[in-house]
C-alpha atoms as a PDB file:
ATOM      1  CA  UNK A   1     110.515 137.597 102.168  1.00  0.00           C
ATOM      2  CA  UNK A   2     110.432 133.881 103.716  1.00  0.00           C
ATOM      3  CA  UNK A   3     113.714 132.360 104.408  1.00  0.00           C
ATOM      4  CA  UNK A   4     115.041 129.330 103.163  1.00  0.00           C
ATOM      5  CA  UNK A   5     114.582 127.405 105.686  1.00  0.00           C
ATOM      6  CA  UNK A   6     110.891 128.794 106.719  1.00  0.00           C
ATOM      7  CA  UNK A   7     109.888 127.418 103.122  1.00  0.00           C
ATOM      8  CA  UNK A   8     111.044 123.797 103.963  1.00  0.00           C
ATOM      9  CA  UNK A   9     109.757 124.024 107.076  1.00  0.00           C
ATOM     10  CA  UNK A  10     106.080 125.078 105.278  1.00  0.00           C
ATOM     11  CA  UNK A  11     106.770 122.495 102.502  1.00  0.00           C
ATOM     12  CA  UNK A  12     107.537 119.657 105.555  1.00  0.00           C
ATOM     13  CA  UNK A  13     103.936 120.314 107.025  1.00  0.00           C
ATOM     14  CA  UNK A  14     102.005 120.273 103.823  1.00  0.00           C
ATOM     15  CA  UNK A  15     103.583 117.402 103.073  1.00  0.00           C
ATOM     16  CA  UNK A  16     102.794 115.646 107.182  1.00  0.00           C
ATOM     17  CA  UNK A  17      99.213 117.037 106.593  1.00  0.00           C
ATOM     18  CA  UNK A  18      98.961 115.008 103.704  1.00  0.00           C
ATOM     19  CA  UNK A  19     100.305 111.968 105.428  1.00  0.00           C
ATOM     20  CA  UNK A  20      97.850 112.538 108.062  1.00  0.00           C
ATOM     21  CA  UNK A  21      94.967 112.846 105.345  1.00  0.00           C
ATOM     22  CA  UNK A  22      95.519 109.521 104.098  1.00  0.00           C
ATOM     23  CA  UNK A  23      95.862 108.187 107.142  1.00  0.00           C
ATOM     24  CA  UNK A  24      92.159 109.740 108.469  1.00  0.00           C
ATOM     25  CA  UNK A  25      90.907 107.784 104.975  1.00  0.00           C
ATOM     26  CA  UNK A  26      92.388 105.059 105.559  1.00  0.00           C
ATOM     27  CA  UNK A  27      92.089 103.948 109.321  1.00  0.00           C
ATOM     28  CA  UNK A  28      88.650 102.446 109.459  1.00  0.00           C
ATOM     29  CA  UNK A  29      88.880 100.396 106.207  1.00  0.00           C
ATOM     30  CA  UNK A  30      89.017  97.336 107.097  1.00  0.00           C
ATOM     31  CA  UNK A  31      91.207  95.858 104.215  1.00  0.00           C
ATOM     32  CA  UNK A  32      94.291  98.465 105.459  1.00  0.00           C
ATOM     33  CA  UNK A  33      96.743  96.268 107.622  1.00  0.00           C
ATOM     34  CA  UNK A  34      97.936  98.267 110.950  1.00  0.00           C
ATOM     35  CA  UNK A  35     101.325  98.054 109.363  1.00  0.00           C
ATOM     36  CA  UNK A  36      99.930 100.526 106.301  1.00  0.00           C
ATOM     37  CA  UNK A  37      98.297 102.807 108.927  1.00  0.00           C
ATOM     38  CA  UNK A  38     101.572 102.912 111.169  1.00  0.00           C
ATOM     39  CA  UNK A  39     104.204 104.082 107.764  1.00  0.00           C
ATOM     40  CA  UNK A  40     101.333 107.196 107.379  1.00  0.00           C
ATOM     41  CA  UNK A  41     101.707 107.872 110.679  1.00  0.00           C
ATOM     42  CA  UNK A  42     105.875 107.495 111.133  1.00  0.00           C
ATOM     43  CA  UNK A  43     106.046 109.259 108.210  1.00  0.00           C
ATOM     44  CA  UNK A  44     103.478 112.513 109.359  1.00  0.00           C
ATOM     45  CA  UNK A  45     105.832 112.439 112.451  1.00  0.00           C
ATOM     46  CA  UNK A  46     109.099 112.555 110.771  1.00  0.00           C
ATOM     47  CA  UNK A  47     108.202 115.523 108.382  1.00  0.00           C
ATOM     48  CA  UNK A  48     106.551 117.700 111.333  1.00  0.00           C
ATOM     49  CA  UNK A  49     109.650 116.691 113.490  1.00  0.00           C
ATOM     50  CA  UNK A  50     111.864 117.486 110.384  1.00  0.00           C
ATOM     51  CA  UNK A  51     109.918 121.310 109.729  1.00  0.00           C
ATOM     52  CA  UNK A  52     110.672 121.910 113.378  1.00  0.00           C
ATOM     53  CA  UNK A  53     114.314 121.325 112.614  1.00  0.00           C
ATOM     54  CA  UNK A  54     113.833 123.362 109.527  1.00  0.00           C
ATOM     55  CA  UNK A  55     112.106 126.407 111.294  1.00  0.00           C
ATOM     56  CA  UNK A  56     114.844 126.641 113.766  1.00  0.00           C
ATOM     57  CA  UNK A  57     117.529 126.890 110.783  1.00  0.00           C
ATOM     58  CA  UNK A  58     119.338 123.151 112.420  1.00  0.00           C
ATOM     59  CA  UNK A  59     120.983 120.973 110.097  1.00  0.00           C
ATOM     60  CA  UNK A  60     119.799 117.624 110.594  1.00  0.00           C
ATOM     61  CA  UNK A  61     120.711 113.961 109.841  1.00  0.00           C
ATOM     62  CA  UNK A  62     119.024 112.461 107.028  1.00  0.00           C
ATOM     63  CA  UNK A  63     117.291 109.584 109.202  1.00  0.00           C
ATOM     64  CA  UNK A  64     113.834 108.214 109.810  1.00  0.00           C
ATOM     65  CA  UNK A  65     114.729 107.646 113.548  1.00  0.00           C
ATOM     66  CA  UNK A  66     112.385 109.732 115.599  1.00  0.00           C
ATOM     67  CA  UNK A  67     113.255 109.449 118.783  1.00  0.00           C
ATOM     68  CA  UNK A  68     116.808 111.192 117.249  1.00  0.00           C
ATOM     69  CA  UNK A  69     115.119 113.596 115.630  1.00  0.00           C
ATOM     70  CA  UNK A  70     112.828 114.487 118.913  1.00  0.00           C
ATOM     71  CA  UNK A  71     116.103 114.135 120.767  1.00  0.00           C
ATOM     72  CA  UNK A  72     117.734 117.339 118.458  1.00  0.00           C
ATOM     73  CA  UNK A  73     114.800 119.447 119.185  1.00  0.00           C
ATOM     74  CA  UNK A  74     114.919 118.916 122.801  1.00  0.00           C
ATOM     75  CA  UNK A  75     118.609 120.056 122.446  1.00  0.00           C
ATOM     76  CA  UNK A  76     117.062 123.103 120.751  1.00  0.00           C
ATOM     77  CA  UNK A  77     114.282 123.533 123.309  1.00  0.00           C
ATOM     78  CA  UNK A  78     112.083 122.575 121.825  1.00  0.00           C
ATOM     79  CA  UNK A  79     110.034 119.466 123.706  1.00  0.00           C
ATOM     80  CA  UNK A  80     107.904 117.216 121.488  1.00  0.00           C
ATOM     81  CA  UNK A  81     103.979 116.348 123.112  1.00  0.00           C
ATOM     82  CA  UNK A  82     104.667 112.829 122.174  1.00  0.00           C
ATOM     83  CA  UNK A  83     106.998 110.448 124.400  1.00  0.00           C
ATOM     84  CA  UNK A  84     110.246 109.731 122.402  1.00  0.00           C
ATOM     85  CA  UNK A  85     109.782 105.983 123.800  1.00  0.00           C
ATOM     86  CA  UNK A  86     106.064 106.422 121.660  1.00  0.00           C
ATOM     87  CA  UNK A  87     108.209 108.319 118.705  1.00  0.00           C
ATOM     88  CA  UNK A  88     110.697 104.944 119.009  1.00  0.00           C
ATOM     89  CA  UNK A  89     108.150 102.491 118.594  1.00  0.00           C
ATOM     90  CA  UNK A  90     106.491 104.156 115.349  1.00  0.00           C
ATOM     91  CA  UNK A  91     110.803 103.819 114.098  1.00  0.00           C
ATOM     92  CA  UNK A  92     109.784 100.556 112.647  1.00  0.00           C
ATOM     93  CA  UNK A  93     107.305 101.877 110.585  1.00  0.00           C
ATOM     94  CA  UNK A  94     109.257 104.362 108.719  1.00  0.00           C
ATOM     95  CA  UNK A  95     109.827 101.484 105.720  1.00  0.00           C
ATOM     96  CA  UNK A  96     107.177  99.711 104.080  1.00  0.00           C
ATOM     97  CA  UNK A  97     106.601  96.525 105.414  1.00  0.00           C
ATOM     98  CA  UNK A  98     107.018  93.887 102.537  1.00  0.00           C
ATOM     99  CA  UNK A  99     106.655  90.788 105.019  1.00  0.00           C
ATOM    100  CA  UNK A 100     103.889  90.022 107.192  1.00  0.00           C
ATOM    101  CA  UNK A 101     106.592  88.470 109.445  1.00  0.00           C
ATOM    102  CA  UNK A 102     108.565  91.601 110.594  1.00  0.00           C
ATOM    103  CA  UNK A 103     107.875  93.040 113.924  1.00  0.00           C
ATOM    104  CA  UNK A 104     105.138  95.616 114.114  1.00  0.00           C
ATOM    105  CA  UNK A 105     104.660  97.827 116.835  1.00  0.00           C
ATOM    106  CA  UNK A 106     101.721  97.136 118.872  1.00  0.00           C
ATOM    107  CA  UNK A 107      99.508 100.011 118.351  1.00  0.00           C
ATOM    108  CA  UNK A 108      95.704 100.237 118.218  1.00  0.00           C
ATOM    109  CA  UNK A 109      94.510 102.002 115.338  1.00  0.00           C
ATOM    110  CA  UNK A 110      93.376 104.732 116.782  1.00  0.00           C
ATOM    111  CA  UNK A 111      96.711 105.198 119.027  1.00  0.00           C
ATOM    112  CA  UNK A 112      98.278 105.455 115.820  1.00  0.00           C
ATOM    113  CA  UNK A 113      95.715 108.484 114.358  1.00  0.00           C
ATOM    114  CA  UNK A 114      96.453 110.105 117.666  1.00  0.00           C
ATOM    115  CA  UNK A 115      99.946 109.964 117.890  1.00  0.00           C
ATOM    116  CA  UNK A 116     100.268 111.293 114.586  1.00  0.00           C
ATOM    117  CA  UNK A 117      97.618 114.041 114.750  1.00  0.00           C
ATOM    118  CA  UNK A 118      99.631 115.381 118.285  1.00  0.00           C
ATOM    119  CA  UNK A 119     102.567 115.751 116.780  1.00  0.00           C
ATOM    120  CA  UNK A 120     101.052 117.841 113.410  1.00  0.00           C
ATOM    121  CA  UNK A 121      98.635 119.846 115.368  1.00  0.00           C
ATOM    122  CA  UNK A 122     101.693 120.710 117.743  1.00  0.00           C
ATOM    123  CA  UNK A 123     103.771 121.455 114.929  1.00  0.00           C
ATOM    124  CA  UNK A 124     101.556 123.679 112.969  1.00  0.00           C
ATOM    125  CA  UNK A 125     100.856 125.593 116.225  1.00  0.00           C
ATOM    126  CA  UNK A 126     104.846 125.725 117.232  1.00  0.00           C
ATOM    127  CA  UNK A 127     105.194 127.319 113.446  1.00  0.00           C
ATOM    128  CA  UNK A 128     102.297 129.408 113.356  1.00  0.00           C
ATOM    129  CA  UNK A 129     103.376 131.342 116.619  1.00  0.00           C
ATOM    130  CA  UNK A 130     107.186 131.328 114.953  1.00  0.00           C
ATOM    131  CA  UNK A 131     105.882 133.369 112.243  1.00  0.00           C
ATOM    132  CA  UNK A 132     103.583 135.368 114.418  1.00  0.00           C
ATOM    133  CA  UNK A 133     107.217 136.209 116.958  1.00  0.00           C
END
């Protein structure tokens, strides 16, 4: 029988993998904005960061800051493969941008695929092995 929290943690990573499918479709069309690529991304980070929380049964803040969240896990023991300084820069991203004036994060488009995929590949692997211990 799966635990509460193991299903949130399962539901989390669906739901990153899916933010890191649209991202894969969208980061070589040319029409997409880094800004649209960079809230897939954030938000791929914040739901594998937030099943990691999940797996380990801690209560965590409702907040899209990800350097906080990789911050808790560290507490945990849990070290992220990403830099939080990376992690803080992607913060930015976790709202849509509605003006073209707000700061972005300066981030290549592939940085931003890479960054994301790390942290879901890492987080799939860190739950696999969970359910496998």
């Amino acid at each position: 029988c799966m635990r509460p929290h193991e299903n949130e943690a399962r539901t989390m990573l669906r739901l990153a993998g899916q933010d890191l499918e649209i991202l894969r479709l969208i980061l070589d069309a040319p029409q997409i904005e880094i800004h649209g690529l960079c809230f897939h991304a954030q938000q791929c980070v914040e739901k594998a960061l937030k099943a990691m929380l999940a797996m380990r049964g801690a209560v965590y803040q409702r907040t899209h800051n990800l350097a906080t969240l990789a911050d808790t896990l560290a507490d945990l023991g849990l070290k992220t493969p990403v830099d939080a300084e990376i992690l803080l820069r992607l913060n930015p991203c976790a709202v849509n941008f509605r003006y073209d004036d707000m700061e972005i994060p300066t981030f290549s488009r592939q940085e931003v695929m890479t960054i994301a995929r790390t942290i879901l590949d890492w987080a799939n692997a860190e739950a696999a092995a969970s359910r496998e211990g």
